[in-house]
mmCIF file of C-alpha atoms and ligand atoms in Angstrom:
data_model
loop_
_atom_site.group_PDB
_atom_site.id
_atom_site.type_symbol
_atom_site.label_atom_id
_atom_site.label_comp_id
_atom_site.label_asym_id
_atom_site.label_seq_id
_atom_site.Cartn_x
_atom_site.Cartn_y
_atom_site.Cartn_z
ATOM 1 C CA MET O 1 -13.601 9.378 19.885
ATOM 2 C CA ILE O 2 -10.654 7.184 20.805
ATOM 3 C CA ARG O 3 -7.148 8.660 20.225
ATOM 4 C CA PRO O 4 -5.680 7.612 16.832
ATOM 5 C CA GLU O 5 -2.526 6.074 18.388
ATOM 6 C CA LEU O 6 -4.572 4.057 20.855
ATOM 7 C CA LEU O 7 -6.953 2.901 18.130
ATOM 8 C CA GLN O 8 -3.995 1.689 16.048
ATOM 9 C CA GLU O 9 -2.562 -0.123 19.092
ATOM 10 C CA LYS O 10 -5.917 -1.848 19.588
ATOM 11 C CA ALA O 11 -5.991 -2.811 15.910
ATOM 12 C CA ILE O 12 -2.489 -4.303 16.221
ATOM 13 C CA GLU O 13 -3.668 -6.368 19.207
ATOM 14 C CA TYR O 14 -6.749 -7.424 17.258
ATOM 15 C CA VAL O 15 -4.862 -8.666 14.182
ATOM 16 C CA THR O 16 -2.208 -10.363 16.309
ATOM 17 C CA LEU O 17 -4.928 -12.463 17.948
ATOM 18 C CA LEU O 18 -6.894 -12.993 14.745
ATOM 19 C CA PHE O 19 -3.903 -14.259 12.744
ATOM 20 C CA ALA O 20 -2.415 -16.382 15.530
ATOM 21 C CA GLY O 21 -1.799 -19.818 14.047
ATOM 22 C CA ASN O 22 -1.425 -18.587 10.446
ATOM 23 C CA SER O 23 2.048 -18.999 9.055
ATOM 24 C CA GLY O 24 4.024 -17.830 6.072
ATOM 25 C CA GLY O 25 2.132 -15.576 3.714
ATOM 26 C CA HIS O 26 -0.649 -14.126 5.828
ATOM 27 C CA ASP O 27 0.457 -13.965 9.411
ATOM 28 C CA ALA O 28 0.209 -10.917 11.666
ATOM 29 C CA GLU O 29 3.751 -9.932 10.716
ATOM 30 C CA HIS O 30 2.684 -9.487 7.089
ATOM 31 C CA THR O 31 -0.025 -7.091 8.272
ATOM 32 C CA LEU O 32 2.453 -5.194 10.478
ATOM 33 C CA ARG O 33 4.941 -4.843 7.616
ATOM 34 C CA VAL O 34 2.166 -3.554 5.333
ATOM 35 C CA TYR O 35 1.138 -1.107 8.070
ATOM 36 C CA ARG O 36 4.674 0.263 8.518
ATOM 37 C CA MET O 37 5.252 0.480 4.761
ATOM 38 C CA ALA O 38 1.884 2.176 4.184
ATOM 39 C CA LEU O 39 2.754 4.828 6.795
ATOM 40 C CA TYR O 40 6.182 5.316 5.205
ATOM 41 C CA ILE O 41 4.566 5.893 1.790
ATOM 42 C CA ALA O 42 1.813 8.084 3.275
ATOM 43 C CA GLU O 43 4.389 10.450 4.793
ATOM 44 C CA ARG O 44 5.713 11.064 1.279
ATOM 45 C CA GLU O 45 2.355 11.364 -0.480
ATOM 46 C CA PRO O 46 0.487 14.648 -0.133
ATOM 47 C CA GLY O 47 -3.265 14.696 0.258
ATOM 48 C CA CYS O 48 -4.001 11.430 2.014
ATOM 49 C CA ASP O 49 -5.670 10.780 5.361
ATOM 50 C CA ARG O 50 -2.966 8.968 7.352
ATOM 51 C CA GLU O 51 -5.336 7.552 9.914
ATOM 52 C CA ILE O 52 -7.426 5.919 7.181
ATOM 53 C CA VAL O 53 -4.199 4.592 5.620
ATOM 54 C CA ALA O 54 -3.064 3.155 8.981
ATOM 55 C CA LEU O 55 -6.357 1.420 9.779
ATOM 56 C CA ALA O 56 -6.963 0.169 6.247
ATOM 57 C CA ALA O 57 -3.450 -1.328 6.267
ATOM 58 C CA LEU O 58 -3.976 -2.982 9.663
ATOM 59 C CA LEU O 59 -7.365 -4.395 8.612
ATOM 60 C CA HIS O 60 -6.613 -5.154 4.944
ATOM 61 C CA ASP O 61 -6.579 -8.956 5.383
ATOM 62 C CA VAL O 62 -9.028 -9.488 8.281
ATOM 63 C CA ASP O 63 -11.888 -10.397 5.920
ATOM 64 C CA ASP O 64 -9.792 -12.074 3.219
ATOM 65 C CA PRO O 65 -12.047 -14.848 1.820
ATOM 66 C CA LYS O 66 -9.014 -17.151 1.541
ATOM 67 C CA LEU O 67 -8.638 -16.991 5.330
ATOM 68 C CA PHE O 68 -12.055 -16.127 6.803
ATOM 69 C CA SER O 69 -15.668 -16.717 5.850
ATOM 70 C CA THR O 70 -16.844 -13.227 6.827
ATOM 71 C CA ALA O 71 -18.876 -11.261 4.283
ATOM 72 C CA GLY O 72 -19.212 -7.482 3.950
ATOM 73 C CA ASN O 73 -16.092 -6.600 5.980
ATOM 74 C CA ARG O 74 -17.703 -8.109 9.080
ATOM 75 C CA HIS O 75 -14.484 -8.434 11.097
ATOM 76 C CA ALA O 76 -13.308 -4.911 10.250
ATOM 77 C CA ARG O 77 -16.723 -3.342 10.892
ATOM 78 C CA ASP O 78 -17.248 -5.147 14.195
ATOM 79 C CA PHE O 79 -13.788 -4.185 15.419
ATOM 80 C CA LEU O 80 -14.134 -0.510 14.431
ATOM 81 C CA ALA O 81 -17.693 -0.204 15.774
ATOM 82 C CA ALA O 82 -16.567 -1.703 19.111
ATOM 83 C CA GLN O 83 -13.965 1.113 19.306
ATOM 84 C CA ASN O 84 -16.702 3.716 18.668
ATOM 85 C CA VAL O 85 -15.240 4.781 15.334
ATOM 86 C CA HIS O 86 -17.703 7.042 13.516
ATOM 87 C CA ALA O 87 -19.790 5.307 10.829
ATOM 88 C CA ASP O 88 -18.446 7.640 8.096
ATOM 89 C CA ARG O 89 -14.871 6.697 9.000
ATOM 90 C CA ILE O 90 -15.738 2.997 9.019
ATOM 91 C CA GLU O 91 -17.058 3.368 5.463
ATOM 92 C CA LEU O 92 -13.872 5.129 4.316
ATOM 93 C CA ILE O 93 -11.679 2.441 5.882
ATOM 94 C CA CYS O 94 -13.710 -0.424 4.369
ATOM 95 C CA ARG O 95 -13.733 1.296 0.986
ATOM 96 C CA ALA O 96 -9.934 1.518 1.042
ATOM 97 C CA VAL O 97 -9.631 -2.125 2.208
ATOM 98 C CA ASN O 98 -11.950 -3.396 -0.528
ATOM 99 C CA SER O 99 -10.158 -1.456 -3.240
ATOM 100 C CA VAL O 100 -6.936 -3.333 -2.384
ATOM 101 C CA SER O 101 -8.490 -6.745 -3.016
ATOM 102 C CA PHE O 102 -7.989 -7.983 -6.567
ATOM 103 C CA SER O 103 -11.150 -10.104 -6.530
ATOM 104 C CA LEU O 104 -13.416 -7.373 -5.113
ATOM 105 C CA ASN O 105 -11.912 -4.668 -7.295
ATOM 106 C CA ARG O 106 -11.567 -6.711 -10.510
ATOM 107 C CA GLY O 107 -8.001 -5.511 -10.876
ATOM 108 C CA GLN O 108 -8.897 -1.799 -11.090
ATOM 109 C CA THR O 109 -6.725 0.903 -9.593
ATOM 110 C CA PRO O 110 -8.127 1.945 -6.185
ATOM 111 C CA ASP O 111 -10.195 5.130 -6.452
ATOM 112 C CA THR O 112 -8.798 6.814 -3.306
ATOM 113 C CA PRO O 113 -5.216 7.814 -2.382
ATOM 114 C CA GLU O 114 -5.532 5.748 0.815
ATOM 115 C CA GLY O 115 -6.466 2.622 -1.183
ATOM 116 C CA ARG O 116 -3.615 3.194 -3.635
ATOM 117 C CA ILE O 117 -1.093 3.487 -0.795
ATOM 118 C CA VAL O 118 -2.247 0.336 1.019
ATOM 119 C CA GLN O 119 -2.291 -1.598 -2.271
ATOM 120 C CA ASP O 120 1.299 -0.510 -2.943
ATOM 121 C CA ALA O 121 2.386 -1.533 0.565
ATOM 122 C CA ASP O 122 0.700 -4.939 0.217
ATOM 123 C CA ARG O 123 2.332 -5.533 -3.183
ATOM 124 C CA LEU O 124 5.752 -4.440 -1.938
ATOM 125 C CA ASP O 125 5.542 -7.164 0.700
ATOM 126 C CA ALA O 126 5.309 -9.751 -2.105
ATOM 127 C CA ILE O 127 8.719 -8.804 -3.553
ATOM 128 C CA GLY O 128 12.265 -8.382 -2.252
ATOM 129 C CA ALA O 129 13.819 -10.682 0.341
ATOM 130 C CA VAL O 130 10.537 -11.069 2.223
ATOM 131 C CA GLY O 131 8.711 -11.824 -1.029
ATOM 132 C CA ILE O 132 11.158 -14.652 -1.759
ATOM 133 C CA ALA O 133 10.671 -16.096 1.736
ATOM 134 C CA ARG O 134 6.873 -15.849 1.483
ATOM 135 C CA THR O 135 6.819 -17.497 -1.955
ATOM 136 C CA PHE O 136 8.735 -20.562 -0.787
ATOM 137 C CA ALA O 137 6.822 -20.733 2.506
ATOM 138 C CA TYR O 138 3.544 -20.724 0.557
ATOM 139 C CA GLY O 139 4.846 -23.322 -1.912
ATOM 140 C CA GLY O 140 5.935 -25.567 0.953
ATOM 141 C CA GLU O 141 2.561 -25.236 2.687
ATOM 142 C CA HIS O 142 0.864 -26.372 -0.530
ATOM 143 C CA GLY O 143 3.324 -29.185 -1.255
ATOM 144 C CA ARG O 144 4.698 -27.534 -4.393
ATOM 145 C CA PRO O 145 8.042 -28.450 -5.938
ATOM 146 C CA LEU O 146 10.702 -25.732 -5.769
ATOM 147 C CA ARG O 147 10.509 -25.101 -9.513
ATOM 148 C CA ASP O 148 6.782 -24.310 -9.300
ATOM 149 C CA SER O 149 7.564 -21.542 -6.830
ATOM 150 C CA VAL O 150 10.270 -20.280 -9.185
ATOM 151 C CA ARG O 151 7.657 -20.050 -11.967
ATOM 152 C CA HIS O 152 5.488 -17.917 -9.661
ATOM 153 C CA PHE O 153 8.219 -15.257 -9.753
ATOM 154 C CA TYR O 154 7.912 -14.989 -13.529
ATOM 155 C CA ASP O 155 4.118 -15.351 -13.680
ATOM 156 C CA LYS O 156 3.348 -12.804 -10.989
ATOM 157 C CA LEU O 157 6.032 -11.271 -8.799
ATOM 158 C CA LEU O 158 8.249 -9.856 -11.539
ATOM 159 C CA LEU O 159 5.198 -8.026 -12.941
ATOM 160 C CA LEU O 160 4.483 -6.119 -9.723
ATOM 161 C CA LYS O 161 7.153 -3.441 -10.224
ATOM 162 C CA ASP O 162 5.130 -1.929 -13.081
ATOM 163 C CA MET O 163 1.863 -2.022 -11.123
ATOM 164 C CA MET O 164 2.780 0.396 -8.312
ATOM 165 C CA ASN O 165 0.619 3.512 -7.875
ATOM 166 C CA THR O 166 2.851 5.941 -5.953
ATOM 167 C CA ASP O 167 6.315 7.261 -6.803
ATOM 168 C CA THR O 168 7.626 6.139 -3.411
ATOM 169 C CA ALA O 169 6.495 2.553 -4.027
ATOM 170 C CA LYS O 170 7.860 2.594 -7.591
ATOM 171 C CA ARG O 171 11.307 3.470 -6.246
ATOM 172 C CA ILE O 172 11.266 0.722 -3.577
ATOM 173 C CA ALA O 173 9.817 -1.808 -6.043
ATOM 174 C CA ALA O 174 12.627 -1.160 -8.526
ATOM 175 C CA GLU O 175 15.217 -2.031 -5.849
ATOM 176 C CA ARG O 176 13.370 -5.151 -4.717
ATOM 177 C CA HIS O 177 12.825 -6.249 -8.309
ATOM 178 C CA ALA O 178 16.552 -6.031 -9.064
ATOM 179 C CA PHE O 179 17.264 -8.044 -5.921
ATOM 180 C CA ILE O 180 14.868 -10.839 -7.040
ATOM 181 C CA GLU O 181 16.390 -10.909 -10.525
ATOM 182 C CA ASN O 182 19.874 -11.382 -9.082
ATOM 183 C CA TYR O 183 18.603 -14.049 -6.734
ATOM 184 C CA LEU O 184 16.889 -15.950 -9.587
ATOM 185 C CA LYS O 185 20.067 -15.874 -11.685
ATOM 186 C CA GLU O 186 22.031 -17.531 -8.885
ATOM 187 C CA LEU O 187 19.203 -19.954 -8.031
ATOM 188 C CA GLU O 188 18.926 -21.142 -11.617
ATOM 189 C CA VAL O 189 22.670 -21.777 -11.805
ATOM 190 C CA GLU O 190 22.511 -23.847 -8.620
ATOM 191 C CA LEU O 191 19.321 -25.715 -9.583
ATOM 192 C CA GLY O 192 20.644 -26.691 -13.011
ATOM 193 C CA PRO O 193 18.484 -27.366 -16.063
ATOM 194 C CA ASP O 194 14.753 -28.009 -15.590
ATOM 195 C CA PRO O 195 14.191 -31.729 -16.340
ATOM 196 C CA GLU O 196 10.797 -30.853 -17.835
ATOM 197 C CA THR O 197 12.271 -28.654 -20.521
ATOM 198 C CA VAL O 198 15.371 -30.677 -21.514
HETATM 199 NI NI1 LIG Q 201 -1.991 -8.686 2.430
#
């Protein structure tokens, strides 16, 4: 069995190569932030397997259907098998990864502590200062007017605070939520009235 630290280093190399060329919302830096945040939460949550948390966080987007046409966690499984990770561990990692995905999980709460932690870390990356930057980067990539991105805050991002699983994530989400609310207040003053609603 490969040492956990070395395996995580290899996974970082793997995602850095895999996401090269992606910008904005789903680049390698998003994955690395989710990884660091997931470890931060895991240190404060009793009863989770930190190595599963680390690898599920690093691999949580490598088979995202919006980015890749791999089925059945093919990228994650191939990577882990090539590192001689035991089949049981591969299943646990893939189970945690799949429980984070809204489409695969039909919006249900992940059924393992590792899945709940990675889901929290992924959601935290959608709010706060980084969340604001990612929202406008995504809107720009898709040719959306500024006000459409602003609506996305109300339709989705401002709801995330109440969807966190762990106490640690709830605390961080509350701070990031307040930051977005302040930002939106100032933005709306500067933007002026929406021509569609006046
Ligand atoms: Ni993600």
